[in-house]
PDB file of C-alpha atoms in Angstrom:
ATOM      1  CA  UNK A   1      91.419 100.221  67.728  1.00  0.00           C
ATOM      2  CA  UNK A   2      89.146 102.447  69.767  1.00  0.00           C
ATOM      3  CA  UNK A   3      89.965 106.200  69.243  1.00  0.00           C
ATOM      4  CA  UNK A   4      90.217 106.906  73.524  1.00  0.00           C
ATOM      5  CA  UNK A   5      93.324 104.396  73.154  1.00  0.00           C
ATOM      6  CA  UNK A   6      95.244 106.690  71.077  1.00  0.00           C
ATOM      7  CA  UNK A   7      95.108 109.455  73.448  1.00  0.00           C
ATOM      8  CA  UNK A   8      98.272 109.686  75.346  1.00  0.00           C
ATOM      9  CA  UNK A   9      97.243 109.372  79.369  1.00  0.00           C
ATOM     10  CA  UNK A  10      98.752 111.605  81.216  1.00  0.00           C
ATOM     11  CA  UNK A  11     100.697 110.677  85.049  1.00  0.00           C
ATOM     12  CA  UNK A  12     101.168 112.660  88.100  1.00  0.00           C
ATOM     13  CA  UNK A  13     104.397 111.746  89.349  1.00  0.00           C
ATOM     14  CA  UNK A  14     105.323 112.445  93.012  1.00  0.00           C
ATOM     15  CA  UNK A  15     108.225 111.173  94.517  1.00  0.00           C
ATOM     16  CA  UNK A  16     110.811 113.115  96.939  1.00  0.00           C
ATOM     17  CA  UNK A  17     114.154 111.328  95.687  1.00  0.00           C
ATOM     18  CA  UNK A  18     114.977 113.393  92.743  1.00  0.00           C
ATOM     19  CA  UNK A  19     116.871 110.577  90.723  1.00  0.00           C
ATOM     20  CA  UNK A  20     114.022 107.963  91.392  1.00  0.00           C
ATOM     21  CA  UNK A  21     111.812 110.819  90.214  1.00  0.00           C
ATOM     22  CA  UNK A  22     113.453 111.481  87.020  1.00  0.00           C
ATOM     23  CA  UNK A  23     114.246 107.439  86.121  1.00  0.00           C
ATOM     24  CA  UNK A  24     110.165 107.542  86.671  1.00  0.00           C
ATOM     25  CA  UNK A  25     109.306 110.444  84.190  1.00  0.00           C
ATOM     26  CA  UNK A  26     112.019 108.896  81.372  1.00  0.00           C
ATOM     27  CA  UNK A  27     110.508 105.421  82.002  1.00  0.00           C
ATOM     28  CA  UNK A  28     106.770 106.742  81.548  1.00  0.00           C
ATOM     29  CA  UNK A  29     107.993 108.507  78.747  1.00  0.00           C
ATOM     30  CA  UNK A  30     109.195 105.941  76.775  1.00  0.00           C
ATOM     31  CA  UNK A  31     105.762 104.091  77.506  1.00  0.00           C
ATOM     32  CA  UNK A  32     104.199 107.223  75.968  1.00  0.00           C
ATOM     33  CA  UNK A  33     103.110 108.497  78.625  1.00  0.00           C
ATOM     34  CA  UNK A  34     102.972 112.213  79.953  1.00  0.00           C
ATOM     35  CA  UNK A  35     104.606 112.866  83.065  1.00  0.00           C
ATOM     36  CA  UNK A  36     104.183 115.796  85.816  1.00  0.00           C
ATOM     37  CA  UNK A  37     106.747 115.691  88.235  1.00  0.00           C
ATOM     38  CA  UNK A  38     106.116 116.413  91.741  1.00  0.00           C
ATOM     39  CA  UNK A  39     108.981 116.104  94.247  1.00  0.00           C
ATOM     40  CA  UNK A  40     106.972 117.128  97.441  1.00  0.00           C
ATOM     41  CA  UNK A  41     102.848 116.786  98.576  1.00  0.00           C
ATOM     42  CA  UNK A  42     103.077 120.657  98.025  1.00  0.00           C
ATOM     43  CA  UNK A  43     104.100 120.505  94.575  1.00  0.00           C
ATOM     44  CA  UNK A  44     101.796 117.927  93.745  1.00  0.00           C
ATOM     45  CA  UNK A  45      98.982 119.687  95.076  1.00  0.00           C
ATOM     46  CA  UNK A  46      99.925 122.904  92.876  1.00  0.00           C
ATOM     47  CA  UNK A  47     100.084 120.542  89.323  1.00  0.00           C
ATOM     48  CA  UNK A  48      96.831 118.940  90.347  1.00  0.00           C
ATOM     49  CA  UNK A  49      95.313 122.881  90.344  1.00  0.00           C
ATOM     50  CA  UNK A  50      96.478 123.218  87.409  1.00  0.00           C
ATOM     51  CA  UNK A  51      96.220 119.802  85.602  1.00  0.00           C
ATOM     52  CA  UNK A  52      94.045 117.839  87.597  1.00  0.00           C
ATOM     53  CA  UNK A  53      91.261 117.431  84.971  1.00  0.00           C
ATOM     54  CA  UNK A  54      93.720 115.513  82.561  1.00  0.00           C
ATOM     55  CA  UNK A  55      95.705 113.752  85.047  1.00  0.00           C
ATOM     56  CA  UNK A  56      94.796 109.770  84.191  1.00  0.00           C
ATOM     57  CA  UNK A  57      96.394 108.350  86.931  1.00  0.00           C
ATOM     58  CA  UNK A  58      98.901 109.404  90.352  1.00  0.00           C
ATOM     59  CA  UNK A  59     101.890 107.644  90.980  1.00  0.00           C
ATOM     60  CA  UNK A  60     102.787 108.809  94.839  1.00  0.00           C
ATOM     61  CA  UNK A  61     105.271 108.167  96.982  1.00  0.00           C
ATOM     62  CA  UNK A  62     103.427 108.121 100.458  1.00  0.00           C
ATOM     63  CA  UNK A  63     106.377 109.226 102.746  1.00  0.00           C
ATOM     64  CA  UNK A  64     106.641 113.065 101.465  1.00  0.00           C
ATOM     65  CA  UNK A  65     108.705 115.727 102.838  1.00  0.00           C
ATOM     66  CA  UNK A  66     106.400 118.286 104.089  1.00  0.00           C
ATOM     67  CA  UNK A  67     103.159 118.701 105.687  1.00  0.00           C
ATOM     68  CA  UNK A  68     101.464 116.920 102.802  1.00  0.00           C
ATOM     69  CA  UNK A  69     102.271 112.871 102.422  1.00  0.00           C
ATOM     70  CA  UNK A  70     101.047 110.653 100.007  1.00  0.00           C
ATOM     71  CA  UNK A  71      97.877 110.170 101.359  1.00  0.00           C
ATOM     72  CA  UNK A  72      96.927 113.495 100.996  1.00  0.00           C
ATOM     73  CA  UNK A  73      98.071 113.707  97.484  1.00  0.00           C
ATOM     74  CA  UNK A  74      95.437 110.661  96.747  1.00  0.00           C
ATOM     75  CA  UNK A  75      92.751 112.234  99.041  1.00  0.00           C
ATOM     76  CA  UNK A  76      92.536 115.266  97.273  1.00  0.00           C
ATOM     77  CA  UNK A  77      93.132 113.338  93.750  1.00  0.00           C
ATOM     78  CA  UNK A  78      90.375 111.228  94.421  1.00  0.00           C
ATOM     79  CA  UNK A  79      88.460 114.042  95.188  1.00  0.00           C
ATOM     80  CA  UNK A  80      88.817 115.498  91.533  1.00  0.00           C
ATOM     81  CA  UNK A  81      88.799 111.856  90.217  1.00  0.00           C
ATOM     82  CA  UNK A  82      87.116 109.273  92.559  1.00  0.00           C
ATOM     83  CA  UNK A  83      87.434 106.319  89.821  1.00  0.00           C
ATOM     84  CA  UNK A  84      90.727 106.789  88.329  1.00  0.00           C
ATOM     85  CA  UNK A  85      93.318 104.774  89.285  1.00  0.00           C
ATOM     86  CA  UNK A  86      96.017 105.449  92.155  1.00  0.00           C
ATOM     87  CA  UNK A  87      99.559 103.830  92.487  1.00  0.00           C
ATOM     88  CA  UNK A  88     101.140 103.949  95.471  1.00  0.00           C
ATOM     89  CA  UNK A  89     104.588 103.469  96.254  1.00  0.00           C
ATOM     90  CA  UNK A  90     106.315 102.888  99.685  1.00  0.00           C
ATOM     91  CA  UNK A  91     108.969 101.506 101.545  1.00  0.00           C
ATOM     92  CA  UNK A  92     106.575 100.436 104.626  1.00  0.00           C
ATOM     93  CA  UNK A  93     105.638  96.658 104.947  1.00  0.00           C
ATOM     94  CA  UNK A  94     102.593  97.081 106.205  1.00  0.00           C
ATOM     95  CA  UNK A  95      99.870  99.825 105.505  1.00  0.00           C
ATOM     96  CA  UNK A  96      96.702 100.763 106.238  1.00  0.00           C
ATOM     97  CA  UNK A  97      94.712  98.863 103.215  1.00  0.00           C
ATOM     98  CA  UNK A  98      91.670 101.503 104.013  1.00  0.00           C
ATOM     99  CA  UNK A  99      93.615 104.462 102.280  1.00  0.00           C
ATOM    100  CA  UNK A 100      95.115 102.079  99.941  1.00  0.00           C
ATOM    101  CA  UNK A 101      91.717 100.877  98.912  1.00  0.00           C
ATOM    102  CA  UNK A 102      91.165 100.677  94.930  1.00  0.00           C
ATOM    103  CA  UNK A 103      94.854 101.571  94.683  1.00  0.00           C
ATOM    104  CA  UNK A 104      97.904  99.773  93.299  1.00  0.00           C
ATOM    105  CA  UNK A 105     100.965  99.349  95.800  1.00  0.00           C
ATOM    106  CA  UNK A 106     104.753  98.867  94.678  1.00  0.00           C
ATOM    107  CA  UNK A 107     106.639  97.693  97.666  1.00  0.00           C
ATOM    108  CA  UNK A 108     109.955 100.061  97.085  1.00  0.00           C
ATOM    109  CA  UNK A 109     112.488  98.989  96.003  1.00  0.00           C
ATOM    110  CA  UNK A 110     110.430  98.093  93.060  1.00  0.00           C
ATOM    111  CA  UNK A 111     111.718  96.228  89.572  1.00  0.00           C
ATOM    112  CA  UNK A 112     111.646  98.648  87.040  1.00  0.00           C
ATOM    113  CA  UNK A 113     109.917  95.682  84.763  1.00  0.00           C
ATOM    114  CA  UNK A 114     107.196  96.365  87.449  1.00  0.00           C
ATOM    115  CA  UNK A 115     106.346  99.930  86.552  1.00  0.00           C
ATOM    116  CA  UNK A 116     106.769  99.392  83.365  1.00  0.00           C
ATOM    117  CA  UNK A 117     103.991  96.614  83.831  1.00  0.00           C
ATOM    118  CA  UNK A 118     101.886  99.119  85.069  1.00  0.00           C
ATOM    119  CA  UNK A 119     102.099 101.818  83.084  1.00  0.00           C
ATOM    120  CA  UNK A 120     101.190  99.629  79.860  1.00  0.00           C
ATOM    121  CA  UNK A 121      97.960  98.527  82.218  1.00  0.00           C
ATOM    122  CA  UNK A 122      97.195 101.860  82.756  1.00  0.00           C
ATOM    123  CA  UNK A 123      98.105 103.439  78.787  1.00  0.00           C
ATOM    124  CA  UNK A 124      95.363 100.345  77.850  1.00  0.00           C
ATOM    125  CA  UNK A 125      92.749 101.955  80.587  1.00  0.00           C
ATOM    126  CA  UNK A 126      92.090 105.394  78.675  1.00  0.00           C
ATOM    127  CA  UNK A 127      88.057 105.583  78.138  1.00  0.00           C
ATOM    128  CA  UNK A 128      87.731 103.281  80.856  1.00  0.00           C
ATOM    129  CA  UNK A 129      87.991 104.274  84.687  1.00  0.00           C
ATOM    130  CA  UNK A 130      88.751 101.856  87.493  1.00  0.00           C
ATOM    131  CA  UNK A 131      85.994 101.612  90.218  1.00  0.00           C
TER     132      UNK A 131
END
């Protein structure tokens, strides 16, 4: 086993319902994962300051209460991390695949087996970055 795959990756959460939030966090958890919890674009903004460099991957909701959606959230993640990996997750049918690009979309409401799927994809990506 390589020694980067026995470093715990670490998750920026952001979602604004606060029980999908917290099933989310205890999900990841389980996975062995380390969750930050965001509940607004705001609040995600303020954990990337002060996490950002060992954030792994975001998991965003894009529809955000607030001036600052999902989108924004990715912009300025990918701006700290242009090759990690991005989930998004939305209710909309039909976005804009240019500010989804290299991302992951879950079409809400998502199975549960689906994250989960996901997250073990991502735990076996430490030492490696999408591009």
């Amino acid at each position: 086993m390589a020694a980067t795959s026995l470093r715990p990756t670490s998750v920026l959460v952001v979602e604004d319902n606060y029980l999908l939030l917290e099933l989310i966090v205890a999900l990841l958890a389980q996975e062995g994962l380390t969750a930050h919890a965001a509940s607004s674009g705001e609040a995600a903004l303020t954990l990337l300051r002060r996490h950002g460099p060992a954030v792994d991957w975001l998991f965003t909701d894009i529809v955000l209460p607030g001036l600052i959606d999902g989108w924004m959230v990715a912009e300025a993640y990918r701006a700290l991390h242009a090759t990690r990996p991005v989930v998004f997750a939305s209710t909309t049918v039909h976005l804009d695949p240019r500010r989804a690009r290299g991302g992951i979309v879950l079409q809400k409401p998502f199975a549960l087996d689906d994250l989960v799927g996901v997250a073990r994809m991502m735990r076996g990506e430490v030492g490696q970055r999408c591009a």
